[in-house]
Short mmCIF file of C-alpha atoms in Angstrom, two decimals:
data_model
loop_
_atom_site.label_atom_id
_atom_site.label_comp_id
_atom_site.label_asym_id
_atom_site.label_seq_id
_atom_site.Cartn_x
_atom_site.Cartn_y
_atom_site.Cartn_z
CA UNK Y 28 -111.00 77.53 -3.28
CA UNK Y 29 -108.77 78.36 -6.22
CA UNK Y 30 -110.71 81.56 -6.68
CA UNK Y 31 -110.02 82.62 -3.11
CA UNK Y 32 -106.33 81.74 -3.37
CA UNK Y 33 -106.06 83.84 -6.52
CA UNK Y 34 -107.63 86.80 -4.78
CA UNK Y 35 -105.10 86.62 -1.92
CA UNK Y 36 -102.62 88.61 -3.97
CA UNK Y 37 -105.03 91.27 -5.14
CA UNK Y 38 -102.72 93.46 -7.25
CA UNK Y 39 -101.41 90.40 -9.01
CA UNK Y 40 -104.93 89.08 -9.64
CA UNK Y 41 -106.02 92.35 -11.20
CA UNK Y 42 -102.95 92.45 -13.42
CA UNK Y 43 -103.54 88.82 -14.31
CA UNK Y 44 -107.17 89.41 -15.32
CA UNK Y 45 -106.18 92.47 -17.32
CA UNK Y 46 -103.25 90.59 -18.83
CA UNK Y 47 -105.48 87.76 -19.97
CA UNK Y 48 -107.88 90.18 -21.52
CA UNK Y 49 -105.01 92.02 -23.19
CA UNK Y 50 -103.24 88.85 -24.31
CA UNK Y 51 -106.14 88.01 -26.57
CA UNK Y 52 -106.84 91.60 -27.49
CA UNK Y 53 -103.26 91.72 -28.76
CA UNK Y 54 -104.08 89.33 -31.61
CA UNK Y 55 -106.95 91.56 -32.62
CA UNK Y 56 -104.83 94.68 -32.30
CA UNK Y 57 -102.41 93.05 -34.73
CA UNK Y 58 -105.29 92.40 -37.14
CA UNK Y 59 -106.47 96.01 -36.82
CA UNK Y 60 -102.92 97.27 -37.41
CA UNK Y 61 -102.81 95.15 -40.55
CA UNK Y 62 -106.12 96.61 -41.70
CA UNK Y 63 -104.78 100.11 -41.12
CA UNK Y 64 -102.56 99.41 -44.13
CA UNK Y 65 -104.90 97.24 -46.25
CA UNK Y 66 -108.63 96.93 -47.07
CA UNK Y 67 -108.93 93.16 -47.38
CA UNK Y 68 -106.89 90.15 -46.29
CA UNK Y 69 -107.24 87.10 -48.49
CA UNK Y 70 -110.35 88.79 -49.94
CA UNK Y 71 -112.02 89.22 -46.53
CA UNK Y 72 -112.94 92.57 -44.98
CA UNK Y 73 -112.25 93.58 -41.37
CA UNK Y 74 -115.78 92.68 -40.08
CA UNK Y 75 -115.51 89.27 -41.75
CA UNK Y 76 -112.10 88.60 -40.20
CA UNK Y 77 -113.48 89.88 -36.86
CA UNK Y 78 -116.34 87.38 -37.17
CA UNK Y 79 -113.86 84.53 -37.68
CA UNK Y 80 -111.77 85.85 -34.80
CA UNK Y 81 -114.79 86.13 -32.50
CA UNK Y 82 -116.28 82.72 -33.22
CA UNK Y 83 -112.91 80.99 -32.85
CA UNK Y 84 -112.16 82.94 -29.67
CA UNK Y 85 -115.53 82.23 -28.04
CA UNK Y 86 -115.18 78.50 -28.76
CA UNK Y 87 -111.64 78.29 -27.44
CA UNK Y 88 -112.50 80.57 -24.51
CA UNK Y 89 -115.39 78.35 -23.40
CA UNK Y 90 -113.38 75.16 -23.85
CA UNK Y 91 -110.50 76.72 -21.91
CA UNK Y 92 -112.84 77.83 -19.12
CA UNK Y 93 -114.24 74.30 -18.82
CA UNK Y 94 -111.13 72.19 -19.38
CA UNK Y 95 -108.11 74.46 -19.71
CA UNK Y 96 -106.56 73.21 -16.45
CA UNK Y 97 -106.11 69.82 -18.04
CA UNK Y 98 -102.89 71.18 -19.56
CA UNK Y 99 -101.30 70.70 -16.16
CA UNK Y 100 -101.72 66.94 -16.37
CA UNK Y 101 -98.19 66.37 -17.65
CA UNK Y 102 -96.76 68.04 -14.56
CA UNK Y 103 -98.95 65.88 -12.31
CA UNK Y 104 -97.85 62.72 -14.11
CA UNK Y 105 -94.22 63.81 -13.80
CA UNK Y 106 -94.21 64.62 -10.12
CA UNK Y 107 -96.60 61.85 -9.10
CA UNK Y 108 -99.33 64.05 -7.61
CA UNK Y 109 -101.85 62.43 -9.96
CA UNK Y 110 -101.94 59.52 -7.50
CA UNK Y 111 -103.74 61.72 -5.00
CA UNK Y 112 -106.56 62.26 -7.49
CA UNK Y 113 -106.85 58.53 -8.18
CA UNK Y 114 -107.58 57.92 -4.51
CA UNK Y 115 -110.46 60.38 -4.31
CA UNK Y 116 -113.98 59.14 -4.96
CA UNK Y 117 -114.60 61.41 -7.95
CA UNK Y 118 -113.81 60.98 -11.64
CA UNK Y 119 -110.17 61.87 -12.32
CA UNK Y 120 -111.21 63.77 -15.42
CA UNK Y 121 -113.49 66.11 -13.48
CA UNK Y 122 -110.82 66.65 -10.83
CA UNK Y 123 -108.10 67.51 -13.33
CA UNK Y 124 -110.44 69.83 -15.20
CA UNK Y 125 -111.41 71.67 -12.00
CA UNK Y 126 -107.82 71.85 -10.78
CA UNK Y 127 -106.61 75.45 -10.46
CA UNK Y 128 -109.84 76.73 -11.96
CA UNK Y 129 -108.98 80.25 -12.94
CA UNK Y 130 -111.63 82.91 -13.16
CA UNK Y 131 -109.17 85.09 -15.05
CA UNK Y 132 -109.83 82.93 -18.11
CA UNK Y 133 -113.02 84.93 -18.46
CA UNK Y 134 -110.75 87.57 -19.97
CA UNK Y 135 -110.36 85.66 -23.23
CA UNK Y 136 -114.06 84.89 -23.49
CA UNK Y 137 -115.15 88.47 -22.77
CA UNK Y 138 -112.78 89.88 -25.33
CA UNK Y 139 -113.84 87.39 -28.02
CA UNK Y 140 -117.52 88.10 -27.30
CA UNK Y 141 -116.94 91.84 -27.69
CA UNK Y 142 -115.24 91.40 -31.06
CA UNK Y 143 -117.95 88.98 -32.20
CA UNK Y 144 -120.68 91.38 -31.09
CA UNK Y 145 -119.03 94.22 -32.97
CA UNK Y 146 -118.66 92.17 -36.16
CA UNK Y 147 -122.26 90.85 -36.42
CA UNK Y 148 -124.07 94.06 -37.50
CA UNK Y 149 -121.18 94.94 -39.83
CA UNK Y 150 -121.35 91.69 -41.79
CA UNK Y 151 -122.85 91.73 -45.29
CA UNK Y 152 -125.43 89.10 -44.24
CA UNK Y 153 -129.23 89.17 -44.48
CA UNK Y 154 -130.11 87.82 -41.06
CA UNK Y 155 -132.87 85.18 -41.03
CA UNK Y 156 -133.87 83.08 -38.01
CA UNK Y 157 -131.85 80.14 -39.32
CA UNK Y 158 -128.77 82.26 -39.87
CA UNK Y 159 -129.05 83.85 -36.42
CA UNK Y 160 -129.32 80.41 -34.82
CA UNK Y 161 -126.22 79.26 -36.67
CA UNK Y 162 -124.00 81.55 -34.56
CA UNK Y 163 -124.69 79.98 -31.13
CA UNK Y 164 -124.67 76.54 -32.75
CA UNK Y 165 -121.19 77.28 -34.09
CA UNK Y 166 -120.07 78.31 -30.61
CA UNK Y 167 -121.40 75.11 -29.02
CA UNK Y 168 -119.89 72.80 -31.64
CA UNK Y 169 -116.64 74.76 -31.64
CA UNK Y 170 -116.41 74.48 -27.87
CA UNK Y 171 -116.95 70.72 -28.07
CA UNK Y 172 -114.30 70.37 -30.78
CA UNK Y 173 -111.71 72.38 -28.83
CA UNK Y 174 -112.64 70.50 -25.64
CA UNK Y 175 -111.97 67.23 -27.48
CA UNK Y 176 -108.57 68.53 -28.59
CA UNK Y 177 -107.75 69.58 -25.02
CA UNK Y 178 -108.73 66.12 -23.74
CA UNK Y 179 -106.87 64.21 -26.44
CA UNK Y 180 -103.79 66.37 -25.82
CA UNK Y 181 -103.97 65.65 -22.11
CA UNK Y 182 -104.39 61.92 -22.74
CA UNK Y 183 -101.25 62.07 -24.90
CA UNK Y 184 -99.38 63.42 -21.88
CA UNK Y 185 -99.88 60.18 -19.99
CA UNK Y 186 -97.18 58.86 -22.33
CA UNK Y 187 -95.20 61.99 -23.25
CA UNK Y 188 -95.15 63.73 -19.90
CA UNK Y 189 -93.18 66.77 -20.92
CA UNK Y 190 -94.92 67.71 -24.14
CA UNK Y 191 -97.65 70.15 -23.09
CA UNK Y 192 -96.49 72.48 -25.85
CA UNK Y 193 -97.55 70.06 -28.58
CA UNK Y 194 -101.08 70.44 -27.30
CA UNK Y 195 -100.67 74.22 -27.47
CA UNK Y 196 -99.87 74.07 -31.15
CA UNK Y 197 -103.22 72.38 -31.79
CA UNK Y 198 -105.36 74.50 -29.46
CA UNK Y 199 -103.73 77.94 -29.57
CA UNK Y 200 -102.15 77.32 -32.98
CA UNK Y 201 -105.49 76.17 -34.36
CA UNK Y 202 -107.14 79.21 -32.83
CA UNK Y 203 -104.52 81.50 -34.40
CA UNK Y 204 -105.23 79.91 -37.77
CA UNK Y 205 -109.01 80.08 -37.52
CA UNK Y 206 -108.78 83.83 -36.88
CA UNK Y 207 -107.76 84.31 -40.50
CA UNK Y 208 -109.71 83.42 -43.64
CA UNK Y 209 -108.96 79.97 -45.10
CA UNK Y 210 -108.04 81.64 -48.41
CA UNK Y 211 -104.86 82.89 -46.72
CA UNK Y 212 -103.43 79.41 -46.20
CA UNK Y 213 -102.01 76.79 -48.53
CA UNK Y 214 -104.52 74.12 -49.63
CA UNK Y 215 -102.60 71.32 -47.87
CA UNK Y 216 -102.86 73.17 -44.58
CA UNK Y 217 -106.61 73.73 -45.06
CA UNK Y 218 -107.00 70.03 -45.91
CA UNK Y 219 -105.07 69.19 -42.73
CA UNK Y 220 -107.43 71.13 -40.47
CA UNK Y 221 -110.47 69.82 -42.33
CA UNK Y 222 -109.76 66.09 -42.49
CA UNK Y 223 -106.88 65.40 -40.08
CA UNK Y 224 -107.70 67.58 -37.05
CA UNK Y 225 -111.10 68.88 -38.16
CA UNK Y 226 -110.81 72.34 -36.64
CA UNK Y 227 -112.28 73.82 -39.84
CA UNK Y 228 -115.71 72.85 -38.45
CA UNK Y 229 -115.26 75.23 -35.50
CA UNK Y 230 -115.89 78.26 -37.70
CA UNK Y 231 -114.42 78.16 -41.20
CA UNK Y 232 -116.99 75.96 -42.93
CA UNK Y 233 -120.14 77.35 -41.26
CA UNK Y 234 -118.83 80.91 -41.55
CA UNK Y 235 -118.16 80.53 -45.27
CA UNK Y 236 -121.72 79.27 -45.69
CA UNK Y 237 -123.06 82.21 -43.66
CA UNK Y 238 -121.02 84.74 -45.63
CA UNK Y 239 -122.05 83.11 -48.90
CA UNK Y 240 -118.55 82.26 -50.02
CA UNK Y 241 -117.27 79.10 -51.67
CA UNK Y 242 -114.87 77.03 -49.58
CA UNK Y 243 -111.38 76.73 -51.03
CA UNK Y 244 -111.51 72.93 -51.12
CA UNK Y 245 -114.77 72.83 -53.11
CA UNK Y 246 -116.46 70.39 -50.72
CA UNK Y 247 -120.15 69.56 -51.21
CA UNK Y 248 -122.47 72.03 -49.47
CA UNK Y 249 -123.86 69.66 -46.83
CA UNK Y 250 -120.39 69.33 -45.30
CA UNK Y 251 -120.81 72.84 -43.86
CA UNK Y 252 -123.54 71.53 -41.56
CA UNK Y 253 -121.59 68.54 -40.27
CA UNK Y 254 -120.21 70.46 -37.26
CA UNK Y 255 -122.36 68.69 -34.63
CA UNK Y 256 -121.54 65.24 -36.06
CA UNK Y 257 -117.83 66.02 -36.19
CA UNK Y 258 -117.93 67.40 -32.64
CA UNK Y 259 -119.70 64.29 -31.34
CA UNK Y 260 -117.22 61.98 -33.08
CA UNK Y 261 -114.25 63.93 -31.77
CA UNK Y 262 -115.54 63.94 -28.21
CA UNK Y 263 -116.07 60.18 -28.36
CA UNK Y 264 -112.56 59.67 -29.70
CA UNK Y 265 -111.03 61.95 -27.09
CA UNK Y 266 -112.97 60.16 -24.34
CA UNK Y 267 -111.59 56.81 -25.49
CA UNK Y 268 -108.05 58.21 -25.66
CA UNK Y 269 -108.41 59.54 -22.12
CA UNK Y 270 -109.53 56.13 -20.80
CA UNK Y 271 -106.66 54.37 -22.58
CA UNK Y 272 -104.20 56.90 -21.21
CA UNK Y 273 -105.48 56.61 -17.67
CA UNK Y 274 -105.26 52.83 -17.86
CA UNK Y 275 -101.69 53.04 -19.16
CA UNK Y 276 -100.68 55.33 -16.32
CA UNK Y 277 -97.97 53.99 -14.06
CA UNK Y 278 -97.04 56.17 -11.13
CA UNK Y 279 -93.58 57.74 -10.92
CA UNK Y 280 -90.72 55.60 -9.76
CA UNK Y 281 -89.46 57.99 -7.13
CA UNK H 20 -64.97 82.05 -13.23
CA UNK H 21 -67.88 81.04 -11.06
CA UNK H 22 -70.23 82.76 -13.37
CA UNK H 23 -68.96 80.73 -16.31
CA UNK H 24 -69.71 77.61 -14.29
CA UNK H 25 -73.20 78.92 -13.53
CA UNK H 26 -73.78 79.58 -17.23
CA UNK H 27 -72.49 76.15 -18.21
CA UNK H 28 -74.65 74.53 -15.55
CA UNK H 29 -77.70 76.39 -16.79
CA UNK H 30 -76.91 75.33 -20.36
CA UNK H 31 -76.72 71.68 -19.30
CA UNK H 32 -79.82 71.98 -17.17
CA UNK H 33 -81.97 73.17 -20.06
CA UNK H 34 -80.37 70.54 -22.30
CA UNK H 35 -81.95 67.84 -20.16
CA UNK H 36 -85.50 68.84 -21.05
CA UNK H 37 -85.38 66.95 -24.33
CA UNK H 38 -89.05 66.14 -24.91
CA UNK H 39 -90.06 69.64 -23.88
CA UNK H 40 -87.53 71.06 -26.34
CA UNK H 41 -88.83 68.90 -29.19
CA UNK H 42 -92.39 69.94 -28.29
CA UNK H 43 -91.29 73.57 -28.30
CA UNK H 44 -89.63 73.23 -31.70
CA UNK H 45 -92.84 71.70 -33.04
CA UNK H 46 -94.92 74.57 -31.68
CA UNK H 47 -92.55 77.25 -33.03
CA UNK H 48 -92.68 75.59 -36.44
CA UNK H 49 -96.49 75.35 -36.50
CA UNK H 50 -96.85 79.01 -35.52
CA UNK H 51 -94.17 79.94 -38.05
CA UNK H 52 -96.27 78.42 -40.83
CA UNK H 53 -99.47 80.14 -39.69
CA UNK H 54 -97.87 83.59 -39.40
CA UNK H 55 -95.91 83.14 -42.63
CA UNK H 56 -99.12 82.53 -44.60
CA UNK H 57 -100.82 85.59 -43.09
CA UNK H 58 -97.76 87.68 -43.98
CA UNK H 59 -97.84 86.39 -47.55
CA UNK H 60 -101.48 87.54 -47.80
CA UNK H 61 -100.54 90.87 -46.24
CA UNK H 62 -97.57 91.50 -48.53
CA UNK H 63 -99.59 90.35 -51.56
CA UNK H 64 -102.01 93.13 -50.72
CA UNK H 65 -99.32 95.72 -49.98
CA UNK H 66 -95.93 94.87 -51.48
CA UNK H 67 -92.97 96.54 -49.73
CA UNK H 68 -95.02 97.22 -46.61
CA UNK H 69 -92.71 98.70 -43.97
CA UNK H 70 -89.85 98.64 -46.46
CA UNK H 71 -89.61 94.83 -46.52
CA UNK H 72 -90.13 92.75 -49.61
CA UNK H 73 -91.97 89.46 -49.16
CA UNK H 74 -88.81 87.35 -48.73
CA UNK H 75 -87.61 89.73 -46.01
CA UNK H 76 -90.98 89.66 -44.27
CA UNK H 77 -90.96 85.86 -44.30
CA UNK H 78 -87.38 85.78 -42.97
CA UNK H 79 -88.62 88.12 -40.21
CA UNK H 80 -91.36 85.66 -39.23
CA UNK H 81 -88.99 82.72 -38.90
CA UNK H 82 -86.36 84.79 -37.08
CA UNK H 83 -89.06 85.62 -34.54
CA UNK H 84 -89.93 81.97 -34.05
CA UNK H 85 -86.25 81.01 -33.83
CA UNK H 86 -85.53 83.66 -31.18
CA UNK H 87 -88.76 83.28 -29.21
CA UNK H 88 -87.37 80.88 -26.60
CA UNK H 89 -83.80 82.23 -26.69
CA UNK H 90 -84.65 85.83 -25.87
CA UNK H 91 -87.47 84.90 -23.49
CA UNK H 92 -89.85 86.99 -25.60
CA UNK H 93 -92.96 85.84 -23.77
CA UNK H 94 -91.46 86.84 -20.43
CA UNK H 95 -90.36 84.27 -17.81
CA UNK H 96 -87.48 82.35 -19.39
CA UNK H 97 -86.32 80.87 -16.10
CA UNK H 98 -86.59 84.03 -14.03
CA UNK H 99 -89.99 82.95 -12.69
CA UNK H 100 -87.85 80.76 -10.46
CA UNK H 101 -86.19 83.85 -8.97
CA UNK H 102 -89.64 85.36 -8.55
CA UNK H 103 -90.83 82.25 -6.74
CA UNK H 104 -87.76 82.30 -4.48
CA UNK H 105 -88.56 85.87 -3.52
CA UNK H 106 -92.20 84.97 -2.82
CA UNK H 107 -91.33 81.97 -0.64
CA UNK H 108 -88.40 83.68 1.09
CA UNK H 109 -85.74 81.28 -0.21
CA UNK H 110 -84.08 84.40 -1.56
CA UNK H 111 -82.53 84.89 1.89
CA UNK H 112 -80.25 81.94 1.21
CA UNK H 113 -79.21 83.42 -2.14
CA UNK H 114 -78.34 86.74 -0.51
CA UNK H 115 -75.97 84.96 1.87
CA UNK H 116 -73.97 83.54 -1.01
CA UNK H 117 -70.67 85.23 -1.81
CA UNK H 118 -71.86 85.90 -5.36
CA UNK H 119 -73.66 88.87 -6.79
CA UNK H 120 -77.36 88.18 -7.28
CA UNK H 121 -77.69 90.02 -10.58
CA UNK H 122 -74.55 88.54 -12.15
CA UNK H 123 -75.49 85.07 -10.95
CA UNK H 124 -78.87 85.20 -12.67
CA UNK H 125 -77.41 86.91 -15.72
CA UNK H 126 -74.90 84.07 -16.11
CA UNK H 127 -77.67 81.50 -15.72
CA UNK H 128 -79.80 83.33 -18.28
CA UNK H 129 -76.98 83.50 -20.81
CA UNK H 130 -76.43 79.74 -20.47
CA UNK H 131 -80.16 79.15 -20.96
CA UNK H 132 -80.30 81.47 -23.96
CA UNK H 133 -77.31 79.78 -25.63
CA UNK H 134 -78.94 76.37 -25.35
CA UNK H 135 -82.33 77.66 -26.54
CA UNK H 136 -80.76 79.40 -29.53
CA UNK H 137 -79.27 76.12 -30.71
CA UNK H 138 -82.03 73.77 -29.60
CA UNK H 139 -85.07 75.83 -30.53
CA UNK H 140 -83.65 78.20 -33.11
CA UNK H 141 -81.97 76.13 -35.77
CA UNK H 142 -84.74 73.69 -36.68
CA UNK H 143 -87.62 76.19 -37.14
CA UNK H 144 -85.34 78.43 -39.19
CA UNK H 145 -84.26 75.51 -41.36
CA UNK H 146 -87.85 74.33 -41.89
CA UNK H 147 -88.88 77.88 -42.73
CA UNK H 148 -86.04 78.22 -45.24
CA UNK H 149 -87.06 74.95 -46.90
CA UNK H 150 -90.76 75.79 -47.11
CA UNK H 151 -90.59 79.49 -48.05
CA UNK H 152 -88.24 81.75 -50.00
CA UNK H 153 -86.44 83.61 -47.17
CA UNK H 154 -84.09 86.57 -47.55
CA UNK H 155 -81.15 85.19 -45.56
CA UNK H 156 -77.60 86.53 -45.87
CA UNK H 157 -74.90 84.50 -47.60
CA UNK H 158 -71.90 86.04 -45.89
CA UNK H 159 -70.46 85.13 -42.50
CA UNK H 160 -70.03 88.76 -41.43
CA UNK H 161 -73.78 89.47 -41.48
CA UNK H 162 -74.48 86.30 -39.54
CA UNK H 163 -71.81 87.35 -37.04
CA UNK H 164 -73.40 90.78 -36.61
CA UNK H 165 -76.77 89.07 -36.19
CA UNK H 166 -75.43 86.85 -33.41
CA UNK H 167 -73.86 89.85 -31.67
CA UNK H 168 -77.20 91.63 -31.95
CA UNK H 169 -78.98 88.57 -30.51
CA UNK H 170 -76.57 88.57 -27.56
CA UNK H 171 -77.37 92.24 -26.89
CA UNK H 172 -81.07 91.46 -27.28
CA UNK H 173 -80.84 88.70 -24.69
CA UNK H 174 -79.08 91.14 -22.34
CA UNK H 175 -81.86 93.71 -22.68
CA UNK H 176 -84.53 91.04 -22.30
CA UNK H 177 -82.77 89.74 -19.18
CA UNK H 178 -82.63 93.18 -17.56
CA UNK H 179 -86.36 93.69 -18.18
CA UNK H 180 -87.28 90.29 -16.78
CA UNK H 181 -84.93 90.82 -13.83
CA UNK H 182 -86.70 94.07 -12.94
CA UNK H 183 -90.04 92.28 -13.09
CA UNK H 184 -88.72 89.53 -10.84
CA UNK H 185 -87.39 92.08 -8.33
CA UNK H 186 -90.82 93.70 -8.21
CA UNK H 187 -91.90 90.60 -6.26
CA UNK H 188 -90.09 92.07 -3.26
CA UNK H 189 -92.91 94.61 -3.12
CA UNK H 190 -95.78 92.78 -4.84
CA UNK H 191 -95.03 89.36 -3.29
CA UNK H 192 -96.80 87.56 -6.12
CA UNK H 193 -95.36 88.81 -9.38
CA UNK H 194 -97.10 86.51 -11.86
CA UNK H 195 -99.55 89.20 -12.99
CA UNK H 196 -96.79 91.70 -13.65
CA UNK H 197 -94.75 89.06 -15.46
CA UNK H 198 -97.72 88.35 -17.73
CA UNK H 199 -98.20 92.01 -18.61
CA UNK H 200 -94.50 92.59 -19.14
CA UNK H 201 -94.39 89.52 -21.40
CA UNK H 202 -97.25 90.94 -23.45
CA UNK H 203 -95.54 94.32 -23.76
CA UNK H 204 -92.45 92.51 -24.97
CA UNK H 205 -94.41 90.48 -27.53
CA UNK H 206 -96.08 93.58 -28.88
CA UNK H 207 -93.26 96.13 -28.82
CA UNK H 208 -90.49 93.76 -29.91
CA UNK H 209 -92.04 93.22 -33.33
CA UNK H 210 -93.13 89.65 -32.63
CA UNK H 211 -96.81 90.40 -33.28
CA UNK H 212 -96.08 92.58 -36.29
CA UNK H 213 -92.74 94.13 -37.38
CA UNK H 214 -92.46 97.59 -35.79
CA UNK H 215 -91.78 99.15 -39.19
CA UNK H 216 -95.28 98.09 -40.25
CA UNK H 217 -96.91 99.91 -37.32
CA UNK H 218 -98.66 103.04 -38.55
CA UNK H 219 -97.17 106.52 -38.03
CA UNK H 220 -96.02 107.77 -34.66
CA UNK H 221 -96.79 104.47 -32.92
CA UNK H 222 -94.15 102.81 -35.08
CA UNK H 223 -91.60 105.54 -34.48
CA UNK H 224 -92.05 105.49 -30.71
CA UNK H 225 -92.04 101.69 -30.60
CA UNK H 226 -88.66 101.62 -32.31
CA UNK H 227 -87.14 103.69 -29.50
CA UNK H 228 -88.37 101.52 -26.64
CA UNK H 229 -86.10 98.87 -25.10
CA UNK H 230 -88.22 96.02 -26.46
CA UNK H 231 -87.18 96.92 -30.00
CA UNK H 232 -83.70 95.77 -28.99
CA UNK H 233 -85.00 92.26 -28.28
CA UNK H 234 -86.25 91.22 -31.73
CA UNK H 235 -86.68 94.10 -34.18
CA UNK H 236 -82.99 95.07 -34.34
CA UNK H 237 -81.54 91.54 -34.60
CA UNK H 238 -84.15 90.55 -37.20
CA UNK H 239 -83.48 93.68 -39.25
CA UNK H 240 -79.76 92.87 -39.12
CA UNK H 241 -80.43 89.39 -40.46
CA UNK H 242 -82.93 90.18 -43.21
CA UNK H 243 -80.78 93.05 -44.52
CA UNK H 244 -83.04 95.92 -43.51
CA UNK H 245 -80.13 97.29 -41.48
CA UNK H 246 -76.58 97.39 -42.79
CA UNK H 247 -73.55 99.64 -42.54
CA UNK H 248 -74.21 102.73 -40.46
CA UNK H 249 -77.80 101.73 -39.64
CA UNK H 250 -76.58 98.40 -38.32
CA UNK H 251 -73.97 100.11 -36.16
CA UNK H 252 -76.60 102.51 -34.81
CA UNK H 253 -78.82 99.50 -34.03
CA UNK H 254 -76.07 97.79 -32.05
CA UNK H 255 -75.30 100.99 -30.12
CA UNK H 256 -79.02 101.40 -29.41
CA UNK H 257 -79.14 97.87 -27.98
CA UNK H 258 -75.95 98.31 -25.96
CA UNK H 259 -77.23 101.61 -24.58
CA UNK H 260 -80.45 100.08 -23.30
CA UNK H 261 -78.55 97.07 -21.91
CA UNK H 262 -76.19 99.26 -19.88
CA UNK H 263 -78.95 101.59 -18.66
CA UNK H 264 -81.24 98.76 -17.60
CA UNK H 265 -78.46 96.76 -15.97
CA UNK H 266 -77.67 99.85 -13.88
CA UNK H 267 -81.34 100.30 -13.03
CA UNK H 268 -81.55 96.64 -12.01
CA UNK H 269 -78.58 97.17 -9.72
CA UNK H 270 -80.26 100.18 -8.12
CA UNK H 271 -83.54 98.38 -7.55
CA UNK H 272 -81.67 95.35 -6.25
CA UNK H 273 -79.90 97.35 -3.56
CA UNK H 274 -83.16 99.04 -2.58
CA UNK H 275 -84.88 95.65 -2.41
CA UNK H 276 -82.21 93.94 -0.35
CA UNK H 277 -82.15 96.82 2.10
CA UNK H 278 -85.84 96.52 2.81
CA UNK H 279 -86.09 92.75 2.61
CA UNK H 280 -88.03 91.12 5.42
CA UNK H 281 -87.86 87.44 4.87
CA UNK H 282 -91.10 85.54 5.26
CA UNK H 283 -91.17 83.09 8.10
CA UNK H 284 -88.84 85.10 10.28
#
């Protein structure tokens, strides 16, 4: 239904799809402009940065495609329209996630896949079966981690109804960070996204392993493979937060 | 006098969104940190890139974050409401009012921008100045010129967003156009990368486009990349675009109101 409503204004839909594609391409254009003046950023070459960009973008793109609409929860809590969803015989979570499903979000995913595809043959990596399999595994775990962040952010909005932007700083801000090599950032910041909000498991740690580089925190090697465990833990935590939030929900007073 | 009341009302209106403002400040600060670190890596690799030293480049980053909401850099900035009123036909009521449509929305936008400058500008800038060595001016005159330049930047940004909103008279749903125009503004204002860092002709052309008036010129005025005659030229450049685009907005507005067929009879 949301797809048909989007297509009603055709010119706008086309511009929207293009805009979404371009919005993400813009980040990469900035990176390419930087590399027009330099050969390496934080010791990483353009294909290596493109690999980080692609893996982070694919993960966020998939999570956004699945759950991105959940951002709108704060508005629904504010204006009381969440009550309608509570009355329907389907899980509220699924309804909020499917709300205003936007096909245009494919723009981000497509663009990230293109960059990732370009980077792979240019990487200085000897591809073995295990290493090839690591790439889709990264995407799956990364998607789960971003999906957990989306869900936890939405759960937070049951209390702080007007704070959708805080969620953006973790999802889009995290994505912006993961596009660049960890060597660029201060150690405290890297520690923050490793231990506090473990976004480093989306691509940094497995990518460093794949590229044969030491990680700036000097963690033991097995940590690089903890992505699936971290993703599972985060999803469980986010699920619990969502249930708590939903239970704490009181409808608007108006 | 009305328009002053509209501006004051708009200022107060945006002041009521307290949690949203705090959330916005948080986001601007987080992004400020991320971009600042990438710029440090970039300027480590190429010192004096684009004619900035590292402290100037870092001051540029935080100026961008501080002005993001104020100048409506990502598009929208309240004018999506005008766009929506055109789509739904409520615009007919506005056209009946004994006030000029363009001046009304300009006043509202100036009120919004003033609040956003204070509410979402000061804190990220202060955090940035505490965490990084920024090249910020010590004299009041430079800060004054910067604020004047910001005002002109807001004017140019308003005229661009107003034209996008008016396009809804023809497109009906203008969200796609608003998105693209917001992207153009992000890219060509220097928000993504300072325009002086752009390679060759692209950089030269970008510095002549109206978007350069929104961030590049005010930021250059603040970080000391423009002073004396260059600063004056920058202000004239901004004022020129503001006047030209205001006039164009007026022209499009009269064309739009002549052809308007309000939905729903």
